[in-house]
mmCIF file of C-alpha atoms in Angstrom:
data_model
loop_
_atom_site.group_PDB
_atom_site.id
_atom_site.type_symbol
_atom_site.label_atom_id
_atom_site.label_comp_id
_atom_site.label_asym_id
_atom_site.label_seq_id
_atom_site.Cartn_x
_atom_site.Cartn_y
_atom_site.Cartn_z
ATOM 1 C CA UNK A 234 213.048 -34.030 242.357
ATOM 2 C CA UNK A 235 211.322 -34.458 238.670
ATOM 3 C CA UNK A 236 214.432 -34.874 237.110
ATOM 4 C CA UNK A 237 215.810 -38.511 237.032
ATOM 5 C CA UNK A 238 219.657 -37.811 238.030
ATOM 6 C CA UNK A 239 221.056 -40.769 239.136
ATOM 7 C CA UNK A 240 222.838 -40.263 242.505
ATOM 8 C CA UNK A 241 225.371 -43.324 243.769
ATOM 9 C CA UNK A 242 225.262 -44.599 246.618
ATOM 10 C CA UNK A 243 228.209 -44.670 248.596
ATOM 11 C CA UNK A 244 227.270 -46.289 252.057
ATOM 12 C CA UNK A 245 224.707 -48.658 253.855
ATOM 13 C CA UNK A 246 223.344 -47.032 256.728
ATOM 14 C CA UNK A 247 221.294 -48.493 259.383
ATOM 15 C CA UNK A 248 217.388 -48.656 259.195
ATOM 16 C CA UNK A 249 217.119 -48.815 255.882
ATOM 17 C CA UNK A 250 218.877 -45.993 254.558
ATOM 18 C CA UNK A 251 221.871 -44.890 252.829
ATOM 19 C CA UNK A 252 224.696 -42.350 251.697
ATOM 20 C CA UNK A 253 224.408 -41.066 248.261
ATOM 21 C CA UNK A 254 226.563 -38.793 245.812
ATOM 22 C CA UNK A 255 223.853 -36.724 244.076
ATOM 23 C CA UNK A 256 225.721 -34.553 241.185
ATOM 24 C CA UNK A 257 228.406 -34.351 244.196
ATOM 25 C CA UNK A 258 226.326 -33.682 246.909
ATOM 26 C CA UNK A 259 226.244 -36.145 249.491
ATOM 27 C CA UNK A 260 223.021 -36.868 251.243
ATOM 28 C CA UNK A 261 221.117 -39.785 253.494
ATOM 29 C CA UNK A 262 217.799 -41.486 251.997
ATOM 30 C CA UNK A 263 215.612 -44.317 252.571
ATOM 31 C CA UNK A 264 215.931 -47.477 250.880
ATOM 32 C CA UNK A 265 212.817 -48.729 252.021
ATOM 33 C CA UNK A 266 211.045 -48.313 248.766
ATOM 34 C CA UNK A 267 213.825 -50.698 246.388
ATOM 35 C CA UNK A 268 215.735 -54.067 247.615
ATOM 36 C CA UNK A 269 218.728 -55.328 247.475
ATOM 37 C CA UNK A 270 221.068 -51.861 246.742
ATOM 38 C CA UNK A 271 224.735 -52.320 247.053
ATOM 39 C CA UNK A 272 227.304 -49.480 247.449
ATOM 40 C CA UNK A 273 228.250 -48.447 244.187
ATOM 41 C CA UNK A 274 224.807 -48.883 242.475
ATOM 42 C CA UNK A 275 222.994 -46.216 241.124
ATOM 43 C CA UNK A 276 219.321 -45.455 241.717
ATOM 44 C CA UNK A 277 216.866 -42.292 241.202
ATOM 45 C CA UNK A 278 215.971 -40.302 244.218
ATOM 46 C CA UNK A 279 212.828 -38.492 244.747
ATOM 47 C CA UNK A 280 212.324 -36.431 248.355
ATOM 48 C CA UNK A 281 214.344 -38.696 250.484
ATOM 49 C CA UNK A 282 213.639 -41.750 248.909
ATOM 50 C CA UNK A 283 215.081 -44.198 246.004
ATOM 51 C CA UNK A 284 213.036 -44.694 243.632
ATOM 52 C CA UNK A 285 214.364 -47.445 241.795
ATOM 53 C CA UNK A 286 217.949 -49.199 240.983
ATOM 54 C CA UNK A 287 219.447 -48.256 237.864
ATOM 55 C CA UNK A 288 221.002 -50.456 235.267
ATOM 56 C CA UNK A 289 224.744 -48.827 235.150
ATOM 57 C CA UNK A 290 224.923 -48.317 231.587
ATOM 58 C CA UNK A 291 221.486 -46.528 232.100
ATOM 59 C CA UNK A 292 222.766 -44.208 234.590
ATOM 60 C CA UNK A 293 225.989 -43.693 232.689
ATOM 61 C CA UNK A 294 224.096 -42.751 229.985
ATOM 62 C CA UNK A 295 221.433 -40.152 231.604
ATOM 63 C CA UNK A 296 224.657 -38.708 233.330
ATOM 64 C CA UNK A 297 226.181 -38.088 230.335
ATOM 65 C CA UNK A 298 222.735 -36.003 229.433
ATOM 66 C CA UNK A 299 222.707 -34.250 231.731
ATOM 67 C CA UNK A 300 226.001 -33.013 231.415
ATOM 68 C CA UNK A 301 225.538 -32.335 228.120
ATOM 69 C CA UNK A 302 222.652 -30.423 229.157
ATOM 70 C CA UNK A 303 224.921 -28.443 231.875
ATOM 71 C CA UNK A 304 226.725 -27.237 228.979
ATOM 72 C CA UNK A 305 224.241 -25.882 226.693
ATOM 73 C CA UNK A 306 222.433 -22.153 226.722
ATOM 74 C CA UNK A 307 219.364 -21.968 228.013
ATOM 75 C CA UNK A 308 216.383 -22.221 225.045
ATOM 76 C CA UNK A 309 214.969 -19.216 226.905
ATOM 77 C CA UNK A 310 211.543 -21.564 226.328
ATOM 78 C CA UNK A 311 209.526 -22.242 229.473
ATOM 79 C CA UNK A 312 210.752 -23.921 232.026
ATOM 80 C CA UNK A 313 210.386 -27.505 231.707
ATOM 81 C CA UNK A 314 208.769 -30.186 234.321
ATOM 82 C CA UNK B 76 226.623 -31.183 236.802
ATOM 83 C CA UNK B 77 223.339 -30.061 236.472
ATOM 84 C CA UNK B 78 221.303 -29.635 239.895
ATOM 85 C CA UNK B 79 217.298 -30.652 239.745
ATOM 86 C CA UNK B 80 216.340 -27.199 240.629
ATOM 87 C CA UNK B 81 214.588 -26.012 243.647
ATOM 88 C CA UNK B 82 211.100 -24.068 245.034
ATOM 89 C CA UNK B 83 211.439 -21.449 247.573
ATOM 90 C CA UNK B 84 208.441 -20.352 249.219
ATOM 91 C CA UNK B 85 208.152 -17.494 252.017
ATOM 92 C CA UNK B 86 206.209 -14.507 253.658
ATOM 93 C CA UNK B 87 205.635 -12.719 256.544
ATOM 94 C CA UNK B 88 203.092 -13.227 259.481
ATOM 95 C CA UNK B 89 200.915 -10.443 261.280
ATOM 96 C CA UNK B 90 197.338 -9.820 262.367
ATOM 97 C CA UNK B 91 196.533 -13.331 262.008
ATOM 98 C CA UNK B 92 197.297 -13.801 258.075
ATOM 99 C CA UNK B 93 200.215 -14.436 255.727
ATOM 100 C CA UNK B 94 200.932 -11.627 253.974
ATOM 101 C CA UNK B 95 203.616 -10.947 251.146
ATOM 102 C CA UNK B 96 203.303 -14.585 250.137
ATOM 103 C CA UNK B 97 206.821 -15.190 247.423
ATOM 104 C CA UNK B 98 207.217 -18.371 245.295
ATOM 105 C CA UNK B 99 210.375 -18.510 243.401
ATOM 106 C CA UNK B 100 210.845 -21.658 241.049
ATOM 107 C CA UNK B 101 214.198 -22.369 239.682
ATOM 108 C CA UNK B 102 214.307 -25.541 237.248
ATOM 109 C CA UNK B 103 216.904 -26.172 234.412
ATOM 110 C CA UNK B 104 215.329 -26.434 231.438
ATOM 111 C CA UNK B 105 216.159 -29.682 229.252
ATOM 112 C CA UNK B 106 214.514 -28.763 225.773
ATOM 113 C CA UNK B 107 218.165 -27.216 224.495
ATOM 114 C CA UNK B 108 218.670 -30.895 224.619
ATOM 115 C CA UNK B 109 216.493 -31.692 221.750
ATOM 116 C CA UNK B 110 216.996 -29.192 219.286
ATOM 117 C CA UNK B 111 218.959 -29.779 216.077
ATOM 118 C CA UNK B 112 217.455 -33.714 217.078
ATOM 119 C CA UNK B 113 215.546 -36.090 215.088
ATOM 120 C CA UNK B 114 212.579 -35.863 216.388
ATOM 121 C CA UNK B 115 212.625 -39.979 217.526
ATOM 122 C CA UNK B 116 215.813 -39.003 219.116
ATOM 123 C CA UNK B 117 213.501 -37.088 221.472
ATOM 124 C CA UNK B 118 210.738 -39.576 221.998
ATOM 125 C CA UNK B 119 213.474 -42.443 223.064
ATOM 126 C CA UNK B 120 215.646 -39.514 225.539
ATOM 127 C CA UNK B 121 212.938 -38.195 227.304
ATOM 128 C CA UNK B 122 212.156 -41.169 229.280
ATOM 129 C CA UNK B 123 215.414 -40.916 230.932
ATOM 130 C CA UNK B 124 215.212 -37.391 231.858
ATOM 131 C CA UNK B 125 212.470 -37.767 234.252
ATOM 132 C CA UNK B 126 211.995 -39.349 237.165
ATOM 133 C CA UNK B 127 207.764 -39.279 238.856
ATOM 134 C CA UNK B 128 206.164 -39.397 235.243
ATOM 135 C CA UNK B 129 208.535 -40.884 232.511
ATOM 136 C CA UNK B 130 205.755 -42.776 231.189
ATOM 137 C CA UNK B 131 203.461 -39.407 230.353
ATOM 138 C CA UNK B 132 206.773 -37.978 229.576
ATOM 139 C CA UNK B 133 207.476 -40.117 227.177
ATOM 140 C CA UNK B 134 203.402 -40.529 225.763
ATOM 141 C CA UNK B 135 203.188 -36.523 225.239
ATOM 142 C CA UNK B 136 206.142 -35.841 223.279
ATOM 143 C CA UNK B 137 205.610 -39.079 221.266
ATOM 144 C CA UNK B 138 201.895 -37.581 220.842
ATOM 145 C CA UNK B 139 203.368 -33.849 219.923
ATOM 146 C CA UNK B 140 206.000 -36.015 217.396
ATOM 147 C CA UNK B 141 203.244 -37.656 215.771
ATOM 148 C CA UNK B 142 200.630 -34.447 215.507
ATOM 149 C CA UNK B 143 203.796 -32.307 213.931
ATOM 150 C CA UNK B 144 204.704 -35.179 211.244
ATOM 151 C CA UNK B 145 201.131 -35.880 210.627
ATOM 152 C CA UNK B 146 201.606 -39.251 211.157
ATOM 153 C CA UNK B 147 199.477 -42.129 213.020
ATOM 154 C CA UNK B 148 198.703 -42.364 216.813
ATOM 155 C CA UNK B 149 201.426 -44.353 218.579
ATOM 156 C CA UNK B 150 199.863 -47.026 220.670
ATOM 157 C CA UNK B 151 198.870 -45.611 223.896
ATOM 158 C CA UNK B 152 200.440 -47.846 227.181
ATOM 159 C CA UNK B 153 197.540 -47.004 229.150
ATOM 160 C CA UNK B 154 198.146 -49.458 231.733
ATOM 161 C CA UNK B 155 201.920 -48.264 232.325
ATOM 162 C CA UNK B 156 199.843 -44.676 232.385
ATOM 163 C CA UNK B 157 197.233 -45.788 235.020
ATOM 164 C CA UNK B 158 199.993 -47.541 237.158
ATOM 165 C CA UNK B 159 202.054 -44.234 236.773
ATOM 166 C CA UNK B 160 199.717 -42.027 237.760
ATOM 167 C CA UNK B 161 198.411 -44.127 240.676
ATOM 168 C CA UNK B 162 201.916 -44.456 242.154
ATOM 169 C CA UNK B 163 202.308 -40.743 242.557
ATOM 170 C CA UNK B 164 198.755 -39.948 243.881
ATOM 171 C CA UNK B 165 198.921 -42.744 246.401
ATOM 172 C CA UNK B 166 202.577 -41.364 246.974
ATOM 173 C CA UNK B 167 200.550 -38.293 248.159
ATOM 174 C CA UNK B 168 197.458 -39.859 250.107
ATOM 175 C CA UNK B 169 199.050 -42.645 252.367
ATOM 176 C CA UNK B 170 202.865 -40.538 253.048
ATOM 177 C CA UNK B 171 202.748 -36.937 252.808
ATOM 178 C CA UNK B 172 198.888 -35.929 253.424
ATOM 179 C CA UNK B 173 199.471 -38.378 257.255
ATOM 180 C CA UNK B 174 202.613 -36.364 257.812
ATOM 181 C CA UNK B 175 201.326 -33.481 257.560
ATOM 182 C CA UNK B 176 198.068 -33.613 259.402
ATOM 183 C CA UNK B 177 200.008 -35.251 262.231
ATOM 184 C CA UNK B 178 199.053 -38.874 261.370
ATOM 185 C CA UNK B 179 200.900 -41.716 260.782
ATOM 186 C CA UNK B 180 202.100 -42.673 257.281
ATOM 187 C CA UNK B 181 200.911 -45.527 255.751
ATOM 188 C CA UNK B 182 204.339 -46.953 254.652
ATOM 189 C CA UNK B 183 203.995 -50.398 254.590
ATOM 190 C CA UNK B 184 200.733 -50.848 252.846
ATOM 191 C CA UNK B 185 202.340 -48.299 250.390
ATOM 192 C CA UNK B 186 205.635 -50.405 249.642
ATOM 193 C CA UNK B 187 203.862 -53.607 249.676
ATOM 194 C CA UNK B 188 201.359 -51.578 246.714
ATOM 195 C CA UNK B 189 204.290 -50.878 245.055
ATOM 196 C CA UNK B 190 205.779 -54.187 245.132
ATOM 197 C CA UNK B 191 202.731 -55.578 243.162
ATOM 198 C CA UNK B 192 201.756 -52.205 240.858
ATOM 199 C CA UNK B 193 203.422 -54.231 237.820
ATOM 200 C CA UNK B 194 202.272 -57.960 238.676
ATOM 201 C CA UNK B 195 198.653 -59.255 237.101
ATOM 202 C CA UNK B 196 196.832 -58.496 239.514
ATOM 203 C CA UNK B 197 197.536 -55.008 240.471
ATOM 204 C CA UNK B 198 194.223 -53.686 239.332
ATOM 205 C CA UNK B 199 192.983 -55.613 242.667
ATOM 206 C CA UNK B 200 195.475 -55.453 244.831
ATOM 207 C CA UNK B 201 194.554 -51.253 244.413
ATOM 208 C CA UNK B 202 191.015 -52.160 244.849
ATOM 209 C CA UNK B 203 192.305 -54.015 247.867
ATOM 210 C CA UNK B 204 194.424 -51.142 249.442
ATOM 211 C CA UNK B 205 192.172 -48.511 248.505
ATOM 212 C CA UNK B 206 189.030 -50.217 250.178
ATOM 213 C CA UNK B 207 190.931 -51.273 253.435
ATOM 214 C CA UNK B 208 194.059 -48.805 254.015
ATOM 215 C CA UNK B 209 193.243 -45.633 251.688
ATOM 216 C CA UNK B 210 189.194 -44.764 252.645
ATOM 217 C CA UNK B 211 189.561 -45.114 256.674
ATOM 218 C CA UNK B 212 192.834 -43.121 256.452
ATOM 219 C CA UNK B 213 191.566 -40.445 254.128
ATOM 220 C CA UNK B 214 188.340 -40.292 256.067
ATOM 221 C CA UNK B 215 191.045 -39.322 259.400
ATOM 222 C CA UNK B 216 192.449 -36.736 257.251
ATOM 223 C CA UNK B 217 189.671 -35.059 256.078
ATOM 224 C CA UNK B 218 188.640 -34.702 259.607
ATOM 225 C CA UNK B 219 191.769 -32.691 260.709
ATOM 226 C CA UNK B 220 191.914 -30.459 257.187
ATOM 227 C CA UNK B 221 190.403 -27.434 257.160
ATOM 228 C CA UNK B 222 186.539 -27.407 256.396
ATOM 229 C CA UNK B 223 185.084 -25.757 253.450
ATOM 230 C CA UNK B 224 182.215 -23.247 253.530
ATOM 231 C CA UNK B 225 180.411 -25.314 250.715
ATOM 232 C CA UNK B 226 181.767 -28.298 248.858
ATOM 233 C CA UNK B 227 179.560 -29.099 245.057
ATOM 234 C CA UNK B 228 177.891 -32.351 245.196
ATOM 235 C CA UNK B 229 180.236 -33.314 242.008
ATOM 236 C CA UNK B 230 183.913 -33.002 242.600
ATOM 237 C CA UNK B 231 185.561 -31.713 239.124
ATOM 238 C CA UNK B 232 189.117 -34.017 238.532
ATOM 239 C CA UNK B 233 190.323 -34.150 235.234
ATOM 240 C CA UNK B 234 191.747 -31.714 233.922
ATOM 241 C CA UNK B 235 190.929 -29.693 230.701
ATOM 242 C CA UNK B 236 192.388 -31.397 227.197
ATOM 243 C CA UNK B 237 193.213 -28.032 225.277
ATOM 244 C CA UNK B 238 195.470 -29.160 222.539
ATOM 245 C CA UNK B 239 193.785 -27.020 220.036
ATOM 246 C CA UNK B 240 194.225 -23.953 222.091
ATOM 247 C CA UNK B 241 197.724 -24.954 222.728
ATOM 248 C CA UNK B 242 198.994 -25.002 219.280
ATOM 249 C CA UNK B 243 197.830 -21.877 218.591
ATOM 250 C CA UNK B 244 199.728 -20.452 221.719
ATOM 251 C CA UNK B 245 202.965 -22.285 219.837
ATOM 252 C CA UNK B 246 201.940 -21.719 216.286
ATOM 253 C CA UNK B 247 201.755 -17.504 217.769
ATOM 254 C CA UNK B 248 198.003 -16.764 216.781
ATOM 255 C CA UNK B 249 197.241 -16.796 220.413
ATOM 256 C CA UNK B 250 198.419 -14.617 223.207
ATOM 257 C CA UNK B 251 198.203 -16.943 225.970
ATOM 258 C CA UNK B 252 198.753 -20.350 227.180
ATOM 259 C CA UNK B 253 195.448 -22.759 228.200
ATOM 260 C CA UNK B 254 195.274 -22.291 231.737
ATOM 261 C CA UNK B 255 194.571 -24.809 233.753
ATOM 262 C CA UNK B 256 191.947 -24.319 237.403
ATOM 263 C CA UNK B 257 193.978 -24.349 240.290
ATOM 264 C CA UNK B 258 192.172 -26.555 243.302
ATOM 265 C CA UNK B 259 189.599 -23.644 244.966
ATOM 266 C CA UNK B 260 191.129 -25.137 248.769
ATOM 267 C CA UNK B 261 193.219 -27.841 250.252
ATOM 268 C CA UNK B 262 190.251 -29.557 251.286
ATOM 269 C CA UNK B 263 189.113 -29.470 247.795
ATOM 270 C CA UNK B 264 192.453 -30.595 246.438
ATOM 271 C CA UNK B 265 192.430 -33.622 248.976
ATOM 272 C CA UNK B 266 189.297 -34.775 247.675
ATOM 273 C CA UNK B 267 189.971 -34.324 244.249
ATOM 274 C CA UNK B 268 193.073 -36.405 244.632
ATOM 275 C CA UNK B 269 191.160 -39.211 246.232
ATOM 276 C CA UNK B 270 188.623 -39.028 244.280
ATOM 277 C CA UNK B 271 190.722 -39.248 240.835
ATOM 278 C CA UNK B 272 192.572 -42.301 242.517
ATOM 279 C CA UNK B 273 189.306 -44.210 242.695
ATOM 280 C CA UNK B 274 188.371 -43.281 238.819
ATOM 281 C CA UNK B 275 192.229 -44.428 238.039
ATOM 282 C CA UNK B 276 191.955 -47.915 239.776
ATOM 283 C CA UNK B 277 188.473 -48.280 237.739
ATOM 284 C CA UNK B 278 190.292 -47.604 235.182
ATOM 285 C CA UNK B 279 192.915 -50.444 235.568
ATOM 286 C CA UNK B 280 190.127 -52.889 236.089
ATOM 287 C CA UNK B 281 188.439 -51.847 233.409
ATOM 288 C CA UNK B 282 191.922 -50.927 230.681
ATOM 289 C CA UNK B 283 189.925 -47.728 230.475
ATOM 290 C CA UNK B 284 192.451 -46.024 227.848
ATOM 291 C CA UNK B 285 194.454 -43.125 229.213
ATOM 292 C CA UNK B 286 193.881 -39.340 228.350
ATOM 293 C CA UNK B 287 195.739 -38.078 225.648
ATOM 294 C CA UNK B 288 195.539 -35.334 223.362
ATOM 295 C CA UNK B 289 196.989 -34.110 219.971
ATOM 296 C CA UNK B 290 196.928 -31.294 217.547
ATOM 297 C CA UNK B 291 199.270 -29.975 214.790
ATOM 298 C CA UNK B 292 200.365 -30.948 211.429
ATOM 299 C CA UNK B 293 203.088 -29.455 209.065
ATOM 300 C CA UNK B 294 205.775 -29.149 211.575
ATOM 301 C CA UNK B 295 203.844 -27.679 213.888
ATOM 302 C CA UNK B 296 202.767 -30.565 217.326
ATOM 303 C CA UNK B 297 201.695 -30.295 220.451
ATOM 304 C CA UNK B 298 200.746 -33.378 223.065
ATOM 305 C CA UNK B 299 198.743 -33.455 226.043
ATOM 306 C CA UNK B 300 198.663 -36.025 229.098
ATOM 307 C CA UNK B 301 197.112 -36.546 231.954
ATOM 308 C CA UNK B 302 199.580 -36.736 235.329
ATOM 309 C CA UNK B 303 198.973 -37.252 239.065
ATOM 310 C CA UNK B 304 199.564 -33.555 239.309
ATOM 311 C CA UNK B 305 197.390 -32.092 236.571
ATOM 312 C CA UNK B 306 197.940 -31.878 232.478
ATOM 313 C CA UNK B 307 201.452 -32.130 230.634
ATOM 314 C CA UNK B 308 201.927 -30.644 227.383
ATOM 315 C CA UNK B 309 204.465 -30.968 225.080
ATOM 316 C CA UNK B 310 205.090 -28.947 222.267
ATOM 317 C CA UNK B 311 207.117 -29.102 219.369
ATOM 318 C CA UNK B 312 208.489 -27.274 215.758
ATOM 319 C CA UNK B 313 210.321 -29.693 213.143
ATOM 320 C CA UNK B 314 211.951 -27.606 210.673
ATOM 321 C CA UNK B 315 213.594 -29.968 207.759
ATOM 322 C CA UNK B 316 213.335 -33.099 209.826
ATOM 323 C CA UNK B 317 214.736 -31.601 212.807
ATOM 324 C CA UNK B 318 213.719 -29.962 215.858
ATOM 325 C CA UNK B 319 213.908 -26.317 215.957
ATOM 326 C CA UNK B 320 211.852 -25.842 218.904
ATOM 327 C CA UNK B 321 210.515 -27.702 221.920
ATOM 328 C CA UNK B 322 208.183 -27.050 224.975
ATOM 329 C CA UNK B 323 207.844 -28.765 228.237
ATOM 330 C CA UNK B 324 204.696 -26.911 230.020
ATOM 331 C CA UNK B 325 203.917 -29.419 233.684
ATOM 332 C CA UNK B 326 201.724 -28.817 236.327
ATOM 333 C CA UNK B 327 204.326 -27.688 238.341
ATOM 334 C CA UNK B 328 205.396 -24.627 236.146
ATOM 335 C CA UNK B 329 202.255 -23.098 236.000
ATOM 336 C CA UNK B 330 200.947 -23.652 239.790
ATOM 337 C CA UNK B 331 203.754 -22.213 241.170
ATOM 338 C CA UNK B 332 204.681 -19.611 238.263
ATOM 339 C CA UNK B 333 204.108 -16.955 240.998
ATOM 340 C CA UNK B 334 201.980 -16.959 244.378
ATOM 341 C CA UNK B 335 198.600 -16.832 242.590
ATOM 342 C CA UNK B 336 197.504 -20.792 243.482
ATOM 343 C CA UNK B 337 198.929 -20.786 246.583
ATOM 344 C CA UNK B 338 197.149 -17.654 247.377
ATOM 345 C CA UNK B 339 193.731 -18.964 246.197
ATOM 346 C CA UNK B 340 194.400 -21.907 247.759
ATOM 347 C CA UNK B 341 194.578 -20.193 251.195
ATOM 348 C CA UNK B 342 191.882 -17.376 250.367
ATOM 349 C CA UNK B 343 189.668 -16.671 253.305
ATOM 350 C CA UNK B 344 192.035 -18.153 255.880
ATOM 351 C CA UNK B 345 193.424 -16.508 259.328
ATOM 352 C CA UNK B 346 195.683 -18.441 261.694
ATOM 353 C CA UNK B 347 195.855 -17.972 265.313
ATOM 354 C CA UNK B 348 199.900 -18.490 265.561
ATOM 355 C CA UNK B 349 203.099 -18.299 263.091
ATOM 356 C CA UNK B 350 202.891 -22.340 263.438
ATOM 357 C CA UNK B 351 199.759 -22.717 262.229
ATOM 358 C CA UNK B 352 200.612 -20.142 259.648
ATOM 359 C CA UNK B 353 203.539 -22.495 258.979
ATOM 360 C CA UNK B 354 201.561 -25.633 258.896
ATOM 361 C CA UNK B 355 198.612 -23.937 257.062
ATOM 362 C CA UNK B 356 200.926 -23.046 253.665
ATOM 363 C CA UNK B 357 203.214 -26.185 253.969
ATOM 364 C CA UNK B 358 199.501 -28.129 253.617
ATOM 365 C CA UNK B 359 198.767 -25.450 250.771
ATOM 366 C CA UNK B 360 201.598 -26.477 248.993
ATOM 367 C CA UNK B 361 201.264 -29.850 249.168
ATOM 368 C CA UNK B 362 197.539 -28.794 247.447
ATOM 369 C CA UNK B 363 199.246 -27.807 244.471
ATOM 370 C CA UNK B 364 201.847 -30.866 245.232
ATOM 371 C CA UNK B 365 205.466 -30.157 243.167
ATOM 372 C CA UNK B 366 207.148 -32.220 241.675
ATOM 373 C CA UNK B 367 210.577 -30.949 243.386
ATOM 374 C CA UNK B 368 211.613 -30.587 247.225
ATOM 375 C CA UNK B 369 210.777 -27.070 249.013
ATOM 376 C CA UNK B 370 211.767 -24.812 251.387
ATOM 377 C CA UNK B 371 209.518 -22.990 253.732
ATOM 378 C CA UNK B 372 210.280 -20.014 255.179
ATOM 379 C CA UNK B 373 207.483 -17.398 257.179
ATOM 380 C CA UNK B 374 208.582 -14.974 259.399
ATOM 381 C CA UNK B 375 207.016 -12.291 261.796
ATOM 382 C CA UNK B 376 206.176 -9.176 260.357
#
């Protein structure tokens, strides 16, 4: 996905991958693209992989965003990237 | 919560061709965001918003900013830029463009790429992988794409700068949007992709700077950048200091508005099976490459 949501993860899986709670939806990635990812970090996902780890007062704040975001009309603009 | 939006593609299969091609794009839209904001406010959130191109993200609407407030070009991180755009392209020509001409990925080079894209020397260490990993592989690909009836001796890669053109879309004294050239096939699109990742890696060797493009003044801004997947625009309207309207126009929006690329893309084709139907559009898509996940769905007739 293009936008940066930052899903948790939740479990260490074998071969490199993991659980992760994506705005509540749970789903398996690779970790083969970061290092060292803990459960409870947050990182950005992008088709099946994580992107990078995020700083937890980063996440916190792009979650907060994008709730915000969840709340608000749509501009009725063109869709954005 | 919002979700990150999804692309549903389908049609039908008979008498050899795909036929009632459908392309619906659902995305959330993040410029209610920015309205009512300073326009800084902007510049310093949309970084975080976005995850493949947060750099040109970030470089457009700081460009657009600048153009609406008259004020000075921001420096320009072309390097970030290069590195950016290099990540996704290789992204596409050593993972996805293997998979899905039944070769095998080129993972570790890629990782171990990605592991040095920031250090000193990452302008050779690209040199490096494109030279040994990048040309043989791309040279097996090409070999199981589909061949094209004529290819030009020049391949055409970078996309039109239409900033101009843009703002008078926003500003209303134009009817339509700058419209960018969809790739004319997927073989073309493959080679355009390589070939743009060669002029990028120059580019880091040589701290070519990045393409960017402005236009506006009182109030009125758009920006334009360059991305692994063709040109992003930003546009804005800064009423009394604030934002009053914004515009995120990507490569992605416009490719897969409707079914036109995708049908260009395919023009000409017939396919002996619903497989290679199948495997024909899920290559077409990856031609016109979005920036979110898919699902593919072509049925009989």
């Amino acid at each position: 996905m293009c936008l940066a949501i930052p899903a948790q993860v939740v479990e260490l899986r074998p071969d490199d991958n993991a659980l992760v709670d994506l705005a509540g939806v749970r789903k398996e990635i690779s970790l083969a693209l970061v290092e060292g990812v803990a459960v409870g970090d947050y990182v950005i996902v992008h088709v099946g992989y994580a992107l990078n780890r995020l700083d937890p007062d980063e996440a916190e704040k792009t979650l907060k965003l994008f709730a915000e975001l969840g709340q608000l009309p749509d501009s009725g603009e063109p869709i954005v990237h | 919560m919002i979700s990150a939006g999804e692309l549903k593609v389908g049609g039908t299969y008979s008498d050899g061709e795909i036929r009632g091609l459908t392309v619906d794009l659902q995305r959330p839209s993040v410029t209610p965001l920015f309205v009512g904001q300073l326009p800084d406010v902007v510049i310093k959130t949309v970084p975080y918003l976005f995850t493949l191109c947060a750099a040109a993200q970030r470089s457009a609407a700081q460009a657009a900013v600048n153009a609406a407030l008259g004020e000075a070009p921001a420096a320009l991180a072309s390097r970030e830029l290069w590195v950016e755009f290099l990540h996704e392209s290789l992204w596409r020509l050593l993972l996805d463009w293997p998979a899905a001409v039944g070769l095998p990925p080129a993972r570790e080079a890629f990782t171990a790429w990605r592991g040095q894209r920031n250090d000193d020397d990452a302008a050779a260490a690209t040199l490096t992988l494109i030279d040994a990993v990048l040309q043989p592989l791309a040279e097996a690909c090409l070999q199981r794409l589909p061949a094209d009836a004529a290819l030009p001796g020049n391949i055409d890669v970078l996309p039109e700068l239409a900033a101009e053109a843009w703002l008078a879309y926003w500003q209303g004294t134009a009817d339509q949007r700058p419209a960018a050239t969809p790739p004319s096939s997927v073989g073309m699109a493959y080679r355009q992709r390589l070939e743009m990742v060669r002029r990028a890696a120059a580019a880091l060797v040589e701290k070519t700077p990045y393409l960017l493009a402005r236009a506006g003044g009182d109030g009125w801004g758009v920006g334009q950048c360059l991305t692994a997947r063709g040109m992003l625009t930003h546009a804005v309207h800064v009423v009394d200091g604030r934002v009053a309207r914004y515009c995120v126009r990507a490569p992605t929006d416009q490719l897969f508005a409707d079914s036109l690329a995708l049908r260009g893309v395919l023009a000409g084709r017939g396919f002996a099976t619903l497989a290679d139907a199948q495997e024909a559009l899920d290559q077409a898509i990856l031609a016109l490459d979005p920036c979110l996940p898919y699902t593919l769905e072509v049925q009989y007739a």
